[in-house]
PDB file of C-alpha atoms in Angstrom:
ATOM      1  CA  MET A1023      -5.157  13.117   0.464  1.00 86.00           C
ATOM      2  CA  ILE A1024      -2.741  10.379  -0.599  1.00 87.00           C
ATOM      3  CA  ILE A1025      -0.547  10.294  -3.675  1.00 85.00           C
ATOM      4  CA  GLU A1026       0.698   6.910  -4.876  1.00 85.00           C
ATOM      5  CA  ILE A1027       4.122   6.559  -6.430  1.00 81.00           C
ATOM      6  CA  THR A1028       5.713   3.570  -8.112  1.00 77.00           C
ATOM      7  CA  GLU A1029       9.297   2.407  -8.294  1.00 70.00           C
ATOM      8  CA  ASP A1030       9.567   3.598 -11.883  1.00 68.00           C
ATOM      9  CA  LEU A1031       9.283   7.168 -10.606  1.00 66.00           C
ATOM     10  CA  LEU A1032      11.946   6.576  -7.981  1.00 64.00           C
ATOM     11  CA  LEU A1033      14.626   5.019 -10.142  1.00 62.00           C
ATOM     12  CA  ASP A1034      15.582   8.156 -12.076  1.00 69.00           C
ATOM     13  CA  ASN A1035      16.660  10.584  -9.349  1.00 75.00           C
ATOM     14  CA  ILE A1036      15.997   9.598  -5.749  1.00 78.00           C
ATOM     15  CA  ASP A1037      17.316  12.886  -4.318  1.00 82.00           C
ATOM     16  CA  ARG A1038      14.979  14.979  -6.481  1.00 84.00           C
ATOM     17  CA  THR A1039      12.117  12.591  -5.738  1.00 83.00           C
ATOM     18  CA  ARG A1040      12.736  12.957  -1.991  1.00 86.00           C
ATOM     19  CA  ASP A1041      12.645  16.756  -2.268  1.00 89.00           C
ATOM     20  CA  VAL A1042       9.346  16.684  -4.170  1.00 89.00           C
ATOM     21  CA  LEU A1043       7.790  14.169  -1.757  1.00 89.00           C
ATOM     22  CA  GLU A1044       8.872  16.193   1.271  1.00 91.00           C
ATOM     23  CA  ALA A1045       7.289  19.311  -0.270  1.00 93.00           C
ATOM     24  CA  LEU A1046       4.057  17.378  -0.849  1.00 91.00           C
ATOM     25  CA  ARG A1047       4.035  16.152   2.760  1.00 91.00           C
ATOM     26  CA  GLU A1048       4.484  19.730   3.959  1.00 93.00           C
ATOM     27  CA  CYS A1049       1.242  20.462   2.092  1.00 93.00           C
ATOM     28  CA  GLY A1050      -0.484  17.692   4.057  1.00 93.00           C
ATOM     29  CA  ILE A1051      -0.360  15.075   1.309  1.00 92.00           C
ATOM     30  CA  HIS A1052       0.487  11.527   2.380  1.00 92.00           C
ATOM     31  CA  ILE A1053       2.779   9.390   0.228  1.00 89.00           C
ATOM     32  CA  ALA A1054       2.120   5.742  -0.629  1.00 88.00           C
ATOM     33  CA  LEU A1055       4.682   3.460  -2.268  1.00 85.00           C
ATOM     34  CA  ASP A1056       2.520   1.423  -4.649  1.00 83.00           C
ATOM     35  CA  ASP A1057       3.040  -2.197  -5.766  1.00 75.00           C
ATOM     36  CA  PHE A1058       5.733  -2.872  -3.165  1.00 76.00           C
ATOM     37  CA  GLY A1059       7.121  -6.321  -3.850  1.00 67.00           C
ATOM     38  CA  SER A1060       6.385  -6.342  -7.573  1.00 64.00           C
ATOM     39  CA  GLY A1061       9.735  -5.054  -8.832  1.00 62.00           C
ATOM     40  CA  TYR A1062      13.024  -4.266  -7.186  1.00 60.00           C
ATOM     41  CA  SER A1063      11.336  -2.690  -4.140  1.00 57.00           C
ATOM     42  CA  ALA A1064      14.566  -1.424  -2.678  1.00 67.00           C
ATOM     43  CA  LEU A1065      14.426  -1.069   1.076  1.00 76.00           C
ATOM     44  CA  THR A1066      16.488   2.067   0.531  1.00 76.00           C
ATOM     45  CA  TYR A1067      13.258   3.810  -0.496  1.00 78.00           C
ATOM     46  CA  LEU A1068      11.815   3.188   2.949  1.00 81.00           C
ATOM     47  CA  ARG A1069      14.921   4.656   4.533  1.00 82.00           C
ATOM     48  CA  LYS A1070      15.479   7.651   2.271  1.00 81.00           C
ATOM     49  CA  LEU A1071      11.978   8.752   1.310  1.00 85.00           C
ATOM     50  CA  PRO A1072       9.138  10.201   3.384  1.00 89.00           C
ATOM     51  CA  ILE A1073       6.766   7.264   2.848  1.00 89.00           C
ATOM     52  CA  ASP A1074       3.488   7.053   4.819  1.00 93.00           C
ATOM     53  CA  GLU A1075       2.133   3.836   3.285  1.00 93.00           C
ATOM     54  CA  VAL A1076       3.522   0.709   1.675  1.00 92.00           C
ATOM     55  CA  LYS A1077       1.067  -0.972  -0.663  1.00 92.00           C
ATOM     56  CA  LEU A1078       1.879  -4.671  -0.856  1.00 91.00           C
ATOM     57  CA  ASP A1079       1.452  -6.001  -4.367  1.00 88.00           C
ATOM     58  CA  GLN A1080      -1.371  -8.418  -5.113  1.00 91.00           C
ATOM     59  CA  ASP A1081       1.059 -11.060  -6.387  1.00 90.00           C
ATOM     60  CA  LEU A1082       2.373 -11.493  -2.845  1.00 89.00           C
ATOM     61  CA  ILE A1083      -0.997 -11.174  -1.130  1.00 95.00           C
ATOM     62  CA  VAL A1084      -2.845 -13.850  -3.112  1.00 95.00           C
ATOM     63  CA  HIS A1085      -0.240 -16.443  -2.091  1.00 95.00           C
ATOM     64  CA  VAL A1086       0.102 -15.809   1.664  1.00 96.00           C
ATOM     65  CA  LEU A1087      -1.967 -18.884   2.563  1.00 97.00           C
ATOM     66  CA  THR A1088      -0.359 -21.275   0.083  1.00 96.00           C
ATOM     67  CA  ASP A1089       3.266 -20.212  -0.282  1.00 96.00           C
ATOM     68  CA  PRO A1090       5.435 -20.077   2.856  1.00 96.00           C
ATOM     69  CA  ARG A1091       7.876 -17.724   1.143  1.00 94.00           C
ATOM     70  CA  ALA A1092       5.127 -15.224   0.227  1.00 93.00           C
ATOM     71  CA  GLU A1093       3.814 -15.474   3.786  1.00 96.00           C
ATOM     72  CA  ALA A1094       7.261 -14.803   5.247  1.00 95.00           C
ATOM     73  CA  ILE A1095       7.834 -11.810   2.965  1.00 92.00           C
ATOM     74  CA  VAL A1096       4.459 -10.220   3.719  1.00 94.00           C
ATOM     75  CA  ARG A1097       4.868 -10.773   7.477  1.00 96.00           C
ATOM     76  CA  ALA A1098       8.356  -9.261   7.373  1.00 94.00           C
ATOM     77  CA  VAL A1099       7.235  -6.201   5.389  1.00 92.00           C
ATOM     78  CA  ILE A1100       4.301  -5.611   7.767  1.00 96.00           C
ATOM     79  CA  GLU A1101       6.614  -5.838  10.783  1.00 96.00           C
ATOM     80  CA  LEU A1102       9.228  -3.609   9.129  1.00 93.00           C
ATOM     81  CA  ALA A1103       6.613  -1.033   8.171  1.00 93.00           C
ATOM     82  CA  HIS A1104       5.293  -0.947  11.727  1.00 95.00           C
ATOM     83  CA  SER A1105       8.777  -0.323  13.099  1.00 95.00           C
ATOM     84  CA  LEU A1106       9.117   2.611  10.663  1.00 94.00           C
ATOM     85  CA  ASN A1107       5.656   4.048  11.461  1.00 95.00           C
ATOM     86  CA  VAL A1108       4.506   3.250   7.937  1.00 94.00           C
ATOM     87  CA  THR A1109       0.987   1.977   7.246  1.00 95.00           C
ATOM     88  CA  THR A1110       0.648  -1.282   5.322  1.00 95.00           C
ATOM     89  CA  VAL A1111      -1.973  -1.666   2.609  1.00 95.00           C
ATOM     90  CA  ALA A1112      -2.658  -5.073   1.052  1.00 96.00           C
ATOM     91  CA  GLU A1113      -3.741  -4.969  -2.590  1.00 94.00           C
ATOM     92  CA  GLY A1114      -5.768  -7.688  -4.254  1.00 93.00           C
ATOM     93  CA  VAL A1115      -7.468  -9.273  -1.243  1.00 97.00           C
ATOM     94  CA  GLU A1116      -9.782 -11.876  -2.739  1.00 95.00           C
ATOM     95  CA  THR A1117     -10.991 -14.041   0.157  1.00 97.00           C
ATOM     96  CA  ALA A1118     -12.141 -13.841   3.765  1.00 98.00           C
ATOM     97  CA  ASP A1119      -9.294 -16.162   4.778  1.00 98.00           C
ATOM     98  CA  ILE A1120      -6.676 -13.820   3.324  1.00 98.00           C
ATOM     99  CA  ALA A1121      -8.394 -10.804   4.901  1.00 98.00           C
ATOM    100  CA  SER A1122      -8.382 -12.570   8.270  1.00 98.00           C
ATOM    101  CA  TRP A1123      -4.714 -13.539   7.950  1.00 98.00           C
ATOM    102  CA  LEU A1124      -3.792  -9.945   7.147  1.00 98.00           C
ATOM    103  CA  ARG A1125      -5.767  -8.642  10.152  1.00 97.00           C
ATOM    104  CA  ASP A1126      -4.078 -11.196  12.412  1.00 97.00           C
ATOM    105  CA  TRP A1127      -0.648  -9.996  11.277  1.00 96.00           C
ATOM    106  CA  GLY A1128      -1.523  -6.325  11.735  1.00 97.00           C
ATOM    107  CA  CYS A1129      -2.018  -5.089   8.181  1.00 97.00           C
ATOM    108  CA  GLU A1130      -3.955  -1.865   8.680  1.00 96.00           C
ATOM    109  CA  VAL A1131      -5.678  -1.498   5.312  1.00 96.00           C
ATOM    110  CA  ALA A1132      -6.791  -3.958   2.641  1.00 96.00           C
ATOM    111  CA  GLN A1133      -8.411  -3.567  -0.732  1.00 94.00           C
ATOM    112  CA  GLY A1134      -9.653  -6.010  -3.319  1.00 95.00           C
ATOM    113  CA  ILE A1135     -12.650  -7.833  -4.711  1.00 95.00           C
ATOM    114  CA  TYR A1136     -13.371  -9.443  -1.350  1.00 96.00           C
ATOM    115  CA  TYR A1137     -14.546  -6.002  -0.235  1.00 94.00           C
ATOM    116  CA  GLY A1138     -16.153  -5.048  -3.522  1.00 90.00           C
ATOM    117  CA  PRO A1139     -15.535  -5.042  -7.260  1.00 88.00           C
ATOM    118  CA  PRO A1140     -14.011  -2.065  -9.041  1.00 86.00           C
ATOM    119  CA  ILE A1141     -16.639   0.547  -9.859  1.00 87.00           C
ATOM    120  CA  THR A1142     -16.909   3.579 -12.092  1.00 89.00           C
ATOM    121  CA  VAL A1143     -16.664   7.147 -10.856  1.00 89.00           C
ATOM    122  CA  ALA A1144     -20.388   7.582 -11.518  1.00 89.00           C
ATOM    123  CA  ALA A1145     -21.226   4.541  -9.388  1.00 86.00           C
ATOM    124  CA  MET A1146     -18.976   5.831  -6.592  1.00 84.00           C
ATOM    125  CA  MET A1147     -20.666   9.223  -6.667  1.00 87.00           C
ATOM    126  CA  GLU A1148     -24.024   7.495  -6.378  1.00 85.00           C
ATOM    127  CA  LEU A1149     -22.801   5.543  -3.348  1.00 82.00           C
ATOM    128  CA  ILE A1150     -21.490   8.581  -1.502  1.00 84.00           C
ATOM    129  CA  THR A1151     -24.317  10.966  -2.312  1.00 80.00           C
ATOM    130  CA  LEU A1152     -26.448  11.285   0.783  1.00 59.00           C
ATOM    131  CA  PRO A1153     -30.188  11.710   0.433  1.00 65.00           C
ATOM    132  CA  ALA A1154     -31.494  15.187   1.171  1.00 56.00           C
ATOM    133  CA  ALA A1155     -32.755  15.701   4.709  1.00 53.00           C
ATOM    134  CA  HIS A1156     -36.495  15.402   5.019  1.00 52.00           C
ATOM    135  CA  GLY A1157     -38.065  18.216   6.944  1.00 50.00           C
TER     136      GLY A1157
END
């Protein structure tokens, strides 16, 4: 199980947040820092908090092929995350070219309309329900 947190949650009391996140990890829950790169995204969070995943914001991802600065930032975050044993997740992947670029740079997980459109809970349940075994 993974819980996603945003910077808004972290800004109030980082020490209390760290204690809560560490307790959650002790229960086997992984922690993902959502929308990394969309706000202040202080690197201090990566140092002080027990983060398992960094979810790179779509606004950076959609520009990796057209904006050298976005490309440099995403590459640097992926490399930094790897050195900290943190999984990188790219949000908002819209094309095969972006998906390929992310794979080439070692981004472990990607999500976005390239892989499939958003769906309802009912549609998801239909997808994961296995047919009954035929005897």
